[in-house]
């Protein structure tokens, strides 16, 4: 009888421990929504002073930082509002999402950046998915046309940056993989396969040139557009040319997972599995699953973390789990990351001007946005929370 009682008590204790370790999506979304209410108030106040600045980006040195629509991160804030609408079905979020999405509209014509996937597709893509509004579809299609003008057929890639022409000729960064979703979607919306073909060529060329044998990725590959040859393999935001910049690895994982979804080409699935194995089997990342900003920074364990890389990785792993034979492992890893983010990496209620997560690293070599809240960390965190439910 006594033994039975002990066993029952032990199983209750075990159940409670497991429960406490589980990810609580409802609680995480409620806390995030509270923060975002505060963020919106701060956005509106800031815009009264500087109406050309439309979206909140970060907090640096205690200062709330807003950006104009042409900043690469401008689309994440309205896109987060779409995720709140998707999760809650509350019309309040629909009204807000529509309102702030409009501010990014003119970027559909921007041919000076590869970031149109982030800027335009995140808000308008989610908006179109959730409302079917044909006006959003038109913006997506135009943005894909603008992005396609940056494709060079000889090199087989889309040019990422026009700046720093003294450092490189035709730079392509691993982040660029993220913008291919806009192209895949536009082929589905229009029936015009040229967008799909560009996306596939970019993904194939990147797969060939951007990766090391251990599936870690370089940040910047510079191409010769006359011969298509690689001129140099370097970094801009990482610790060193041969290092593995954490967010770059996350962009690569997300990018090839998405390419597999869109094409069902097994080569992309193998690549995504390889990248996942680099990220998950790395002994450098601490037990909470949140990576240092670069896997090779000699300052580790004193180096800053990058919660944004963790959020992007978690979101990608939930999707990859659906396709890969390692699905169980990926889901467990994503759950662990989200559990960490939603407990020890969130802002205290009312703090950080309403940003949800803390401890991201934007651009360490430029000494910019170190250990701060940042809008893309929040966006991929919400996306990962949504994906965890599926
Ligand atoms: N795409 C720029 C960054 O990840 O910082």
PDB file of N, CA, C and O in Angstrom, residues 174-175 211 217-219 244-254 275 279 293 295 306 309 312:
ATOM      1  N   UNK A 174      24.230  34.697 -48.038  1.00  0.00           N
ATOM      2  CA  UNK A 174      23.416  33.498 -47.779  1.00  0.00           C
ATOM      3  C   UNK A 174      21.980  33.896 -47.425  1.00  0.00           C
ATOM      4  O   UNK A 174      21.021  33.186 -47.757  1.00  0.00           O
ATOM      5  N   UNK A 175      21.812  35.068 -46.818  1.00  0.00           N
ATOM      6  CA  UNK A 175      20.491  35.603 -46.453  1.00  0.00           C
ATOM      7  C   UNK A 175      19.534  35.637 -47.651  1.00  0.00           C
ATOM      8  O   UNK A 175      18.318  35.556 -47.502  1.00  0.00           O
ATOM      9  N   UNK A 211      28.769  26.689 -49.455  1.00  0.00           N
ATOM     10  CA  UNK A 211      28.894  25.781 -48.302  1.00  0.00           C
ATOM     11  C   UNK A 211      30.253  25.112 -48.200  1.00  0.00           C
ATOM     12  O   UNK A 211      30.895  24.833 -49.210  1.00  0.00           O
ATOM     13  N   UNK A 217      28.062  27.623 -43.673  1.00  0.00           N
ATOM     14  CA  UNK A 217      27.989  28.476 -44.849  1.00  0.00           C
ATOM     15  C   UNK A 217      28.872  29.714 -44.724  1.00  0.00           C
ATOM     16  O   UNK A 217      29.021  30.274 -43.639  1.00  0.00           O
ATOM     17  N   UNK A 218      29.454  30.105 -45.851  1.00  0.00           N
ATOM     18  CA  UNK A 218      30.095  31.424 -45.942  1.00  0.00           C
ATOM     19  C   UNK A 218      28.990  32.474 -45.909  1.00  0.00           C
ATOM     20  O   UNK A 218      27.829  32.167 -46.204  1.00  0.00           O
ATOM     21  N   UNK A 219      29.374  33.703 -45.614  1.00  0.00           N
ATOM     22  CA  UNK A 219      28.363  34.762 -45.653  1.00  0.00           C
ATOM     23  C   UNK A 219      28.242  35.354 -47.063  1.00  0.00           C
ATOM     24  O   UNK A 219      27.185  35.324 -47.668  1.00  0.00           O
ATOM     25  N   UNK A 244      31.570  30.620 -38.967  1.00  0.00           N
ATOM     26  CA  UNK A 244      30.147  30.350 -39.237  1.00  0.00           C
ATOM     27  C   UNK A 244      29.310  31.364 -38.439  1.00  0.00           C
ATOM     28  O   UNK A 244      29.129  31.222 -37.227  1.00  0.00           O
ATOM     29  N   UNK A 245      28.844  32.371 -39.141  1.00  0.00           N
ATOM     30  CA  UNK A 245      27.991  33.419 -38.546  1.00  0.00           C
ATOM     31  C   UNK A 245      26.623  32.785 -38.251  1.00  0.00           C
ATOM     32  O   UNK A 245      26.005  32.198 -39.146  1.00  0.00           O
ATOM     33  N   UNK A 246      26.180  32.878 -37.009  1.00  0.00           N
ATOM     34  CA  UNK A 246      25.003  32.090 -36.591  1.00  0.00           C
ATOM     35  C   UNK A 246      23.747  32.389 -37.410  1.00  0.00           C
ATOM     36  O   UNK A 246      23.035  31.470 -37.819  1.00  0.00           O
ATOM     37  N   UNK A 247      23.468  33.656 -37.656  1.00  0.00           N
ATOM     38  CA  UNK A 247      22.220  33.934 -38.384  1.00  0.00           C
ATOM     39  C   UNK A 247      22.303  33.434 -39.823  1.00  0.00           C
ATOM     40  O   UNK A 247      21.305  33.011 -40.403  1.00  0.00           O
ATOM     41  N   UNK A 248      23.498  33.480 -40.381  1.00  0.00           N
ATOM     42  CA  UNK A 248      23.666  32.963 -41.747  1.00  0.00           C
ATOM     43  C   UNK A 248      23.301  31.487 -41.829  1.00  0.00           C
ATOM     44  O   UNK A 248      22.674  31.035 -42.786  1.00  0.00           O
ATOM     45  N   UNK A 249      23.675  30.727 -40.802  1.00  0.00           N
ATOM     46  CA  UNK A 249      23.358  29.287 -40.795  1.00  0.00           C
ATOM     47  C   UNK A 249      21.834  29.105 -40.707  1.00  0.00           C
ATOM     48  O   UNK A 249      21.261  28.212 -41.331  1.00  0.00           O
ATOM     49  N   UNK A 250      21.215  29.988 -39.925  1.00  0.00           N
ATOM     50  CA  UNK A 250      19.746  29.911 -39.773  1.00  0.00           C
ATOM     51  C   UNK A 250      19.029  30.265 -41.076  1.00  0.00           C
ATOM     52  O   UNK A 250      18.071  29.600 -41.481  1.00  0.00           O
ATOM     53  N   UNK A 251      19.524  31.313 -41.762  1.00  0.00           N
ATOM     54  CA  UNK A 251      18.916  31.669 -43.062  1.00  0.00           C
ATOM     55  C   UNK A 251      19.048  30.503 -44.040  1.00  0.00           C
ATOM     56  O   UNK A 251      18.138  30.195 -44.810  1.00  0.00           O
ATOM     57  N   UNK A 252      20.215  29.852 -44.008  1.00  0.00           N
ATOM     58  CA  UNK A 252      20.454  28.735 -44.940  1.00  0.00           C
ATOM     59  C   UNK A 252      19.491  27.584 -44.655  1.00  0.00           C
ATOM     60  O   UNK A 252      18.896  27.001 -45.576  1.00  0.00           O
ATOM     61  N   UNK A 253      19.331  27.266 -43.382  1.00  0.00           N
ATOM     62  CA  UNK A 253      18.430  26.163 -42.994  1.00  0.00           C
ATOM     63  C   UNK A 253      16.994  26.453 -43.444  1.00  0.00           C
ATOM     64  O   UNK A 253      16.324  25.619 -44.062  1.00  0.00           O
ATOM     65  N   UNK A 254      16.550  27.666 -43.146  1.00  0.00           N
ATOM     66  CA  UNK A 254      15.184  28.066 -43.496  1.00  0.00           C
ATOM     67  C   UNK A 254      15.029  28.076 -45.023  1.00  0.00           C
ATOM     68  O   UNK A 254      14.024  27.598 -45.574  1.00  0.00           O
ATOM     69  N   UNK A 275      22.583  21.079 -42.969  1.00  0.00           N
ATOM     70  CA  UNK A 275      22.701  22.348 -42.218  1.00  0.00           C
ATOM     71  C   UNK A 275      22.173  22.153 -40.796  1.00  0.00           C
ATOM     72  O   UNK A 275      22.775  22.617 -39.821  1.00  0.00           O
ATOM     73  N   UNK A 279      24.075  22.756 -37.170  1.00  0.00           N
ATOM     74  CA  UNK A 279      23.545  23.617 -36.092  1.00  0.00           C
ATOM     75  C   UNK A 279      23.306  22.803 -34.810  1.00  0.00           C
ATOM     76  O   UNK A 279      23.695  23.228 -33.718  1.00  0.00           O
ATOM     77  N   UNK A 293      26.546  34.505 -31.376  1.00  0.00           N
ATOM     78  CA  UNK A 293      26.308  35.220 -32.644  1.00  0.00           C
ATOM     79  C   UNK A 293      27.137  34.632 -33.790  1.00  0.00           C
ATOM     80  O   UNK A 293      26.749  34.694 -34.948  1.00  0.00           O
ATOM     81  N   UNK A 295      29.719  31.025 -34.438  1.00  0.00           N
ATOM     82  CA  UNK A 295      30.194  29.778 -33.820  1.00  0.00           C
ATOM     83  C   UNK A 295      31.698  29.795 -33.543  1.00  0.00           C
ATOM     84  O   UNK A 295      32.192  28.960 -32.796  1.00  0.00           O
ATOM     85  N   UNK A 306      22.649  35.160 -30.109  1.00  0.00           N
ATOM     86  CA  UNK A 306      21.750  35.722 -31.119  1.00  0.00           C
ATOM     87  C   UNK A 306      20.403  35.008 -31.063  1.00  0.00           C
ATOM     88  O   UNK A 306      20.216  33.963 -31.700  1.00  0.00           O
ATOM     89  N   UNK A 309      18.777  34.286 -34.484  1.00  0.00           N
ATOM     90  CA  UNK A 309      19.194  33.050 -35.173  1.00  0.00           C
ATOM     91  C   UNK A 309      18.436  31.855 -34.609  1.00  0.00           C
ATOM     92  O   UNK A 309      18.018  30.957 -35.344  1.00  0.00           O
ATOM     93  N   UNK A 312      14.724  31.908 -35.931  1.00  0.00           N
ATOM     94  CA  UNK A 312      14.656  31.501 -37.349  1.00  0.00           C
ATOM     95  C   UNK A 312      14.860  29.984 -37.442  1.00  0.00           C
ATOM     96  O   UNK A 312      14.149  29.275 -38.165  1.00  0.00           O
TER      97      UNK A 312
END
